[in-house]
């Protein structure tokens, strides 16, 4: 989530290869040089692909227009950092998908990343990097990007999050979005990793939110109560009369 006051990124830690093979791995990775840069990378999709891509980036990626390998610690701009991650992600996927690899047909190699942060005096930004290596940038009209299981939490972000939303409130909205997703999808679960970076500051606040975190539990409870209260306050359908005999409609037979 990228708003006027800064950036907040949240990722869960649950990975699964079926209902009987569920594990926890960190999906939010922080790269920082005090006073120079702070970057956060969130990952989704095939774990081996994203881990290998991040390992490649740590060793250095040589882009076609470069004379030497580059890393997230040496990238001069956030845009360049997105190019580095995209190149690494596309390279790993292409390697796995190249015959005669025995895993080419059997392995789902879909993967994506979010890159957010700031380098030096450059502008703060947020990018969504696709598995093919291309990427898009977050803009003020829709101040958030999502990867992974997004359909359950997206409606909350669509309705409540705006470019002018205070950063602390954006964090609250993001956690409500995750709470709704966790309740509806077993593939998403705590603990959650969070980083909050105020705009113009090359530093951030990091926190791991466990399943028994008092604030997160209270927030979920209050949100459930608020939803129940809200729907009870809405009027019933004016056209629905349960005391009226339902009209019989002629049956249409199609042959």
PDB file of N, CA, C and O in Angstrom, residues 138-176:
ATOM      1  N   UNK A 138       2.764   1.083  -9.034  1.00  0.00           N
ATOM      2  CA  UNK A 138       1.580   1.522  -8.310  1.00  0.00           C
ATOM      3  C   UNK A 138       1.378   3.022  -8.518  1.00  0.00           C
ATOM      4  O   UNK A 138       2.336   3.805  -8.488  1.00  0.00           O
ATOM      5  N   UNK A 139       0.118   3.432  -8.737  1.00  0.00           N
ATOM      6  CA  UNK A 139      -0.190   4.840  -8.946  1.00  0.00           C
ATOM      7  C   UNK A 139      -1.195   5.352  -7.938  1.00  0.00           C
ATOM      8  O   UNK A 139      -1.804   4.580  -7.179  1.00  0.00           O
ATOM      9  N   UNK A 140      -1.425   6.655  -7.896  1.00  0.00           N
ATOM     10  CA  UNK A 140      -2.307   7.259  -6.895  1.00  0.00           C
ATOM     11  C   UNK A 140      -3.775   6.876  -7.054  1.00  0.00           C
ATOM     12  O   UNK A 140      -4.531   6.903  -6.072  1.00  0.00           O
ATOM     13  N   UNK A 141      -4.229   6.536  -8.255  1.00  0.00           N
ATOM     14  CA  UNK A 141      -5.633   6.183  -8.439  1.00  0.00           C
ATOM     15  C   UNK A 141      -6.002   4.883  -7.730  1.00  0.00           C
ATOM     16  O   UNK A 141      -7.114   4.736  -7.220  1.00  0.00           O
ATOM     17  N   UNK A 142      -5.094   3.931  -7.733  1.00  0.00           N
ATOM     18  CA  UNK A 142      -5.271   2.671  -6.994  1.00  0.00           C
ATOM     19  C   UNK A 142      -4.003   2.461  -6.176  1.00  0.00           C
ATOM     20  O   UNK A 142      -3.027   1.884  -6.667  1.00  0.00           O
ATOM     21  N   UNK A 143      -4.000   2.924  -4.921  1.00  0.00           N
ATOM     22  CA  UNK A 143      -2.743   2.984  -4.164  1.00  0.00           C
ATOM     23  C   UNK A 143      -2.328   1.675  -3.502  1.00  0.00           C
ATOM     24  O   UNK A 143      -1.811   1.669  -2.387  1.00  0.00           O
ATOM     25  N   UNK A 144      -2.543   0.551  -4.179  1.00  0.00           N
ATOM     26  CA  UNK A 144      -2.085  -0.723  -3.628  1.00  0.00           C
ATOM     27  C   UNK A 144      -1.861  -1.707  -4.759  1.00  0.00           C
ATOM     28  O   UNK A 144      -2.436  -1.582  -5.848  1.00  0.00           O
ATOM     29  N   UNK A 145      -1.015  -2.688  -4.496  1.00  0.00           N
ATOM     30  CA  UNK A 145      -0.784  -3.804  -5.401  1.00  0.00           C
ATOM     31  C   UNK A 145      -0.836  -5.085  -4.579  1.00  0.00           C
ATOM     32  O   UNK A 145      -0.433  -5.098  -3.416  1.00  0.00           O
ATOM     33  N   UNK A 146      -1.307  -6.169  -5.178  1.00  0.00           N
ATOM     34  CA  UNK A 146      -1.421  -7.446  -4.483  1.00  0.00           C
ATOM     35  C   UNK A 146      -0.859  -8.576  -5.339  1.00  0.00           C
ATOM     36  O   UNK A 146      -0.925  -8.522  -6.572  1.00  0.00           O
ATOM     37  N   UNK A 147      -0.337  -9.587  -4.684  1.00  0.00           N
ATOM     38  CA  UNK A 147       0.045 -10.833  -5.330  1.00  0.00           C
ATOM     39  C   UNK A 147      -0.448 -11.972  -4.456  1.00  0.00           C
ATOM     40  O   UNK A 147      -0.762 -11.788  -3.282  1.00  0.00           O
ATOM     41  N   UNK A 148      -0.512 -13.154  -5.024  1.00  0.00           N
ATOM     42  CA  UNK A 148      -0.960 -14.309  -4.255  1.00  0.00           C
ATOM     43  C   UNK A 148      -2.473 -14.399  -4.193  1.00  0.00           C
ATOM     44  O   UNK A 148      -3.177 -14.089  -5.153  1.00  0.00           O
ATOM     45  N   UNK A 149      -2.999 -14.822  -3.045  1.00  0.00           N
ATOM     46  CA  UNK A 149      -4.440 -14.980  -2.844  1.00  0.00           C
ATOM     47  C   UNK A 149      -5.046 -13.615  -2.544  1.00  0.00           C
ATOM     48  O   UNK A 149      -4.973 -13.125  -1.428  1.00  0.00           O
ATOM     49  N   UNK A 150      -5.644 -12.992  -3.546  1.00  0.00           N
ATOM     50  CA  UNK A 150      -6.057 -11.607  -3.375  1.00  0.00           C
ATOM     51  C   UNK A 150      -7.566 -11.376  -3.390  1.00  0.00           C
ATOM     52  O   UNK A 150      -8.033 -10.310  -2.982  1.00  0.00           O
ATOM     53  N   UNK A 151      -8.355 -12.351  -3.845  1.00  0.00           N
ATOM     54  CA  UNK A 151      -9.765 -12.054  -4.104  1.00  0.00           C
ATOM     55  C   UNK A 151     -10.571 -11.786  -2.841  1.00  0.00           C
ATOM     56  O   UNK A 151     -11.553 -11.034  -2.888  1.00  0.00           O
ATOM     57  N   UNK A 152     -10.193 -12.372  -1.694  1.00  0.00           N
ATOM     58  CA  UNK A 152     -10.997 -12.184  -0.491  1.00  0.00           C
ATOM     59  C   UNK A 152     -10.717 -10.838   0.188  1.00  0.00           C
ATOM     60  O   UNK A 152     -11.600 -10.248   0.802  1.00  0.00           O
ATOM     61  N   UNK A 153      -9.504 -10.351   0.098  1.00  0.00           N
ATOM     62  CA  UNK A 153      -9.155  -9.109   0.770  1.00  0.00           C
ATOM     63  C   UNK A 153      -9.242  -7.880  -0.105  1.00  0.00           C
ATOM     64  O   UNK A 153      -9.292  -6.751   0.400  1.00  0.00           O
ATOM     65  N   UNK A 154      -9.268  -8.073  -1.427  1.00  0.00           N
ATOM     66  CA  UNK A 154      -9.251  -6.930  -2.340  1.00  0.00           C
ATOM     67  C   UNK A 154     -10.459  -6.007  -2.197  1.00  0.00           C
ATOM     68  O   UNK A 154     -10.306  -4.782  -2.258  1.00  0.00           O
ATOM     69  N   UNK A 155     -11.697  -6.526  -2.018  1.00  0.00           N
ATOM     70  CA  UNK A 155     -12.837  -5.618  -1.893  1.00  0.00           C
ATOM     71  C   UNK A 155     -12.689  -4.609  -0.758  1.00  0.00           C
ATOM     72  O   UNK A 155     -13.156  -3.468  -0.874  1.00  0.00           O
ATOM     73  N   UNK A 156     -12.048  -4.997   0.329  1.00  0.00           N
ATOM     74  CA  UNK A 156     -11.846  -4.075   1.446  1.00  0.00           C
ATOM     75  C   UNK A 156     -10.902  -2.956   1.042  1.00  0.00           C
ATOM     76  O   UNK A 156     -11.141  -1.772   1.325  1.00  0.00           O
ATOM     77  N   UNK A 157      -9.815  -3.306   0.367  1.00  0.00           N
ATOM     78  CA  UNK A 157      -8.872  -2.289  -0.100  1.00  0.00           C
ATOM     79  C   UNK A 157      -9.523  -1.371  -1.128  1.00  0.00           C
ATOM     80  O   UNK A 157      -9.316  -0.158  -1.117  1.00  0.00           O
ATOM     81  N   UNK A 158     -10.320  -1.956  -2.029  1.00  0.00           N
ATOM     82  CA  UNK A 158     -10.995  -1.157  -3.053  1.00  0.00           C
ATOM     83  C   UNK A 158     -11.908  -0.102  -2.431  1.00  0.00           C
ATOM     84  O   UNK A 158     -11.982   1.032  -2.907  1.00  0.00           O
ATOM     85  N   UNK A 159     -12.605  -0.461  -1.369  1.00  0.00           N
ATOM     86  CA  UNK A 159     -13.583   0.439  -0.773  1.00  0.00           C
ATOM     87  C   UNK A 159     -12.968   1.431   0.215  1.00  0.00           C
ATOM     88  O   UNK A 159     -13.419   2.575   0.310  1.00  0.00           O
ATOM     89  N   UNK A 160     -11.938   0.996   0.944  1.00  0.00           N
ATOM     90  CA  UNK A 160     -11.495   1.799   2.090  1.00  0.00           C
ATOM     91  C   UNK A 160     -10.183   2.538   1.892  1.00  0.00           C
ATOM     92  O   UNK A 160      -9.936   3.543   2.577  1.00  0.00           O
ATOM     93  N   UNK A 161      -9.324   2.069   0.987  1.00  0.00           N
ATOM     94  CA  UNK A 161      -7.988   2.649   0.872  1.00  0.00           C
ATOM     95  C   UNK A 161      -7.940   3.704  -0.229  1.00  0.00           C
ATOM     96  O   UNK A 161      -8.366   3.454  -1.357  1.00  0.00           O
ATOM     97  N   UNK A 162      -7.411   4.869   0.106  1.00  0.00           N
ATOM     98  CA  UNK A 162      -7.261   5.964  -0.845  1.00  0.00           C
ATOM     99  C   UNK A 162      -5.857   6.547  -0.726  1.00  0.00           C
ATOM    100  O   UNK A 162      -5.152   6.307   0.259  1.00  0.00           O
ATOM    101  N   UNK A 163      -5.466   7.304  -1.712  1.00  0.00           N
ATOM    102  CA  UNK A 163      -4.135   7.897  -1.701  1.00  0.00           C
ATOM    103  C   UNK A 163      -3.922   8.793  -0.485  1.00  0.00           C
ATOM    104  O   UNK A 163      -2.815   8.917   0.031  1.00  0.00           O
ATOM    105  N   UNK A 164      -4.994   9.424  -0.010  1.00  0.00           N
ATOM    106  CA  UNK A 164      -4.903  10.341   1.133  1.00  0.00           C
ATOM    107  C   UNK A 164      -5.077   9.647   2.477  1.00  0.00           C
ATOM    108  O   UNK A 164      -5.038  10.306   3.521  1.00  0.00           O
ATOM    109  N   UNK A 165      -5.274   8.339   2.479  1.00  0.00           N
ATOM    110  CA  UNK A 165      -5.443   7.609   3.737  1.00  0.00           C
ATOM    111  C   UNK A 165      -4.185   7.736   4.594  1.00  0.00           C
ATOM    112  O   UNK A 165      -3.079   7.497   4.104  1.00  0.00           O
ATOM    113  N   UNK A 166      -4.311   8.122   5.885  1.00  0.00           N
ATOM    114  CA  UNK A 166      -3.132   8.163   6.750  1.00  0.00           C
ATOM    115  C   UNK A 166      -2.442   6.803   6.807  1.00  0.00           C
ATOM    116  O   UNK A 166      -3.097   5.758   6.712  1.00  0.00           O
ATOM    117  N   UNK A 167      -1.129   6.820   6.959  1.00  0.00           N
ATOM    118  CA  UNK A 167      -0.352   5.580   6.898  1.00  0.00           C
ATOM    119  C   UNK A 167      -0.776   4.596   7.985  1.00  0.00           C
ATOM    120  O   UNK A 167      -0.872   3.394   7.745  1.00  0.00           O
ATOM    121  N   UNK A 168      -1.034   5.085   9.190  1.00  0.00           N
ATOM    122  CA  UNK A 168      -1.451   4.189  10.272  1.00  0.00           C
ATOM    123  C   UNK A 168      -2.799   3.543   9.966  1.00  0.00           C
ATOM    124  O   UNK A 168      -3.030   2.370  10.277  1.00  0.00           O
ATOM    125  N   UNK A 169      -3.683   4.301   9.326  1.00  0.00           N
ATOM    126  CA  UNK A 169      -4.982   3.745   8.955  1.00  0.00           C
ATOM    127  C   UNK A 169      -4.829   2.751   7.807  1.00  0.00           C
ATOM    128  O   UNK A 169      -5.544   1.744   7.740  1.00  0.00           O
ATOM    129  N   UNK A 170      -3.886   3.011   6.897  1.00  0.00           N
ATOM    130  CA  UNK A 170      -3.627   2.067   5.807  1.00  0.00           C
ATOM    131  C   UNK A 170      -3.172   0.720   6.363  1.00  0.00           C
ATOM    132  O   UNK A 170      -3.582  -0.338   5.869  1.00  0.00           O
ATOM    133  N   UNK A 171      -2.325   0.754   7.398  1.00  0.00           N
ATOM    134  CA  UNK A 171      -1.889  -0.492   8.033  1.00  0.00           C
ATOM    135  C   UNK A 171      -3.087  -1.237   8.608  1.00  0.00           C
ATOM    136  O   UNK A 171      -3.219  -2.456   8.457  1.00  0.00           O
ATOM    137  N   UNK A 172      -3.973  -0.504   9.266  1.00  0.00           N
ATOM    138  CA  UNK A 172      -5.184  -1.115   9.835  1.00  0.00           C
ATOM    139  C   UNK A 172      -6.030  -1.751   8.744  1.00  0.00           C
ATOM    140  O   UNK A 172      -6.483  -2.900   8.884  1.00  0.00           O
ATOM    141  N   UNK A 173      -6.233  -1.046   7.634  1.00  0.00           N
ATOM    142  CA  UNK A 173      -7.028  -1.576   6.528  1.00  0.00           C
ATOM    143  C   UNK A 173      -6.359  -2.815   5.933  1.00  0.00           C
ATOM    144  O   UNK A 173      -7.020  -3.807   5.609  1.00  0.00           O
ATOM    145  N   UNK A 174      -5.039  -2.771   5.796  1.00  0.00           N
ATOM    146  CA  UNK A 174      -4.313  -3.919   5.275  1.00  0.00           C
ATOM    147  C   UNK A 174      -4.460  -5.147   6.154  1.00  0.00           C
ATOM    148  O   UNK A 174      -4.630  -6.271   5.663  1.00  0.00           O
ATOM    149  N   UNK A 175      -4.432  -4.953   7.465  1.00  0.00           N
ATOM    150  CA  UNK A 175      -4.580  -6.082   8.381  1.00  0.00           C
ATOM    151  C   UNK A 175      -6.008  -6.623   8.369  1.00  0.00           C
ATOM    152  O   UNK A 175      -6.217  -7.834   8.488  1.00  0.00           O
ATOM    153  N   UNK A 176      -6.993  -5.746   8.218  1.00  0.00           N
ATOM    154  CA  UNK A 176      -8.375  -6.214   8.081  1.00  0.00           C
ATOM    155  C   UNK A 176      -8.523  -7.038   6.808  1.00  0.00           C
ATOM    156  O   UNK A 176      -9.189  -8.082   6.786  1.00  0.00           O
TER     157      UNK A 176
END
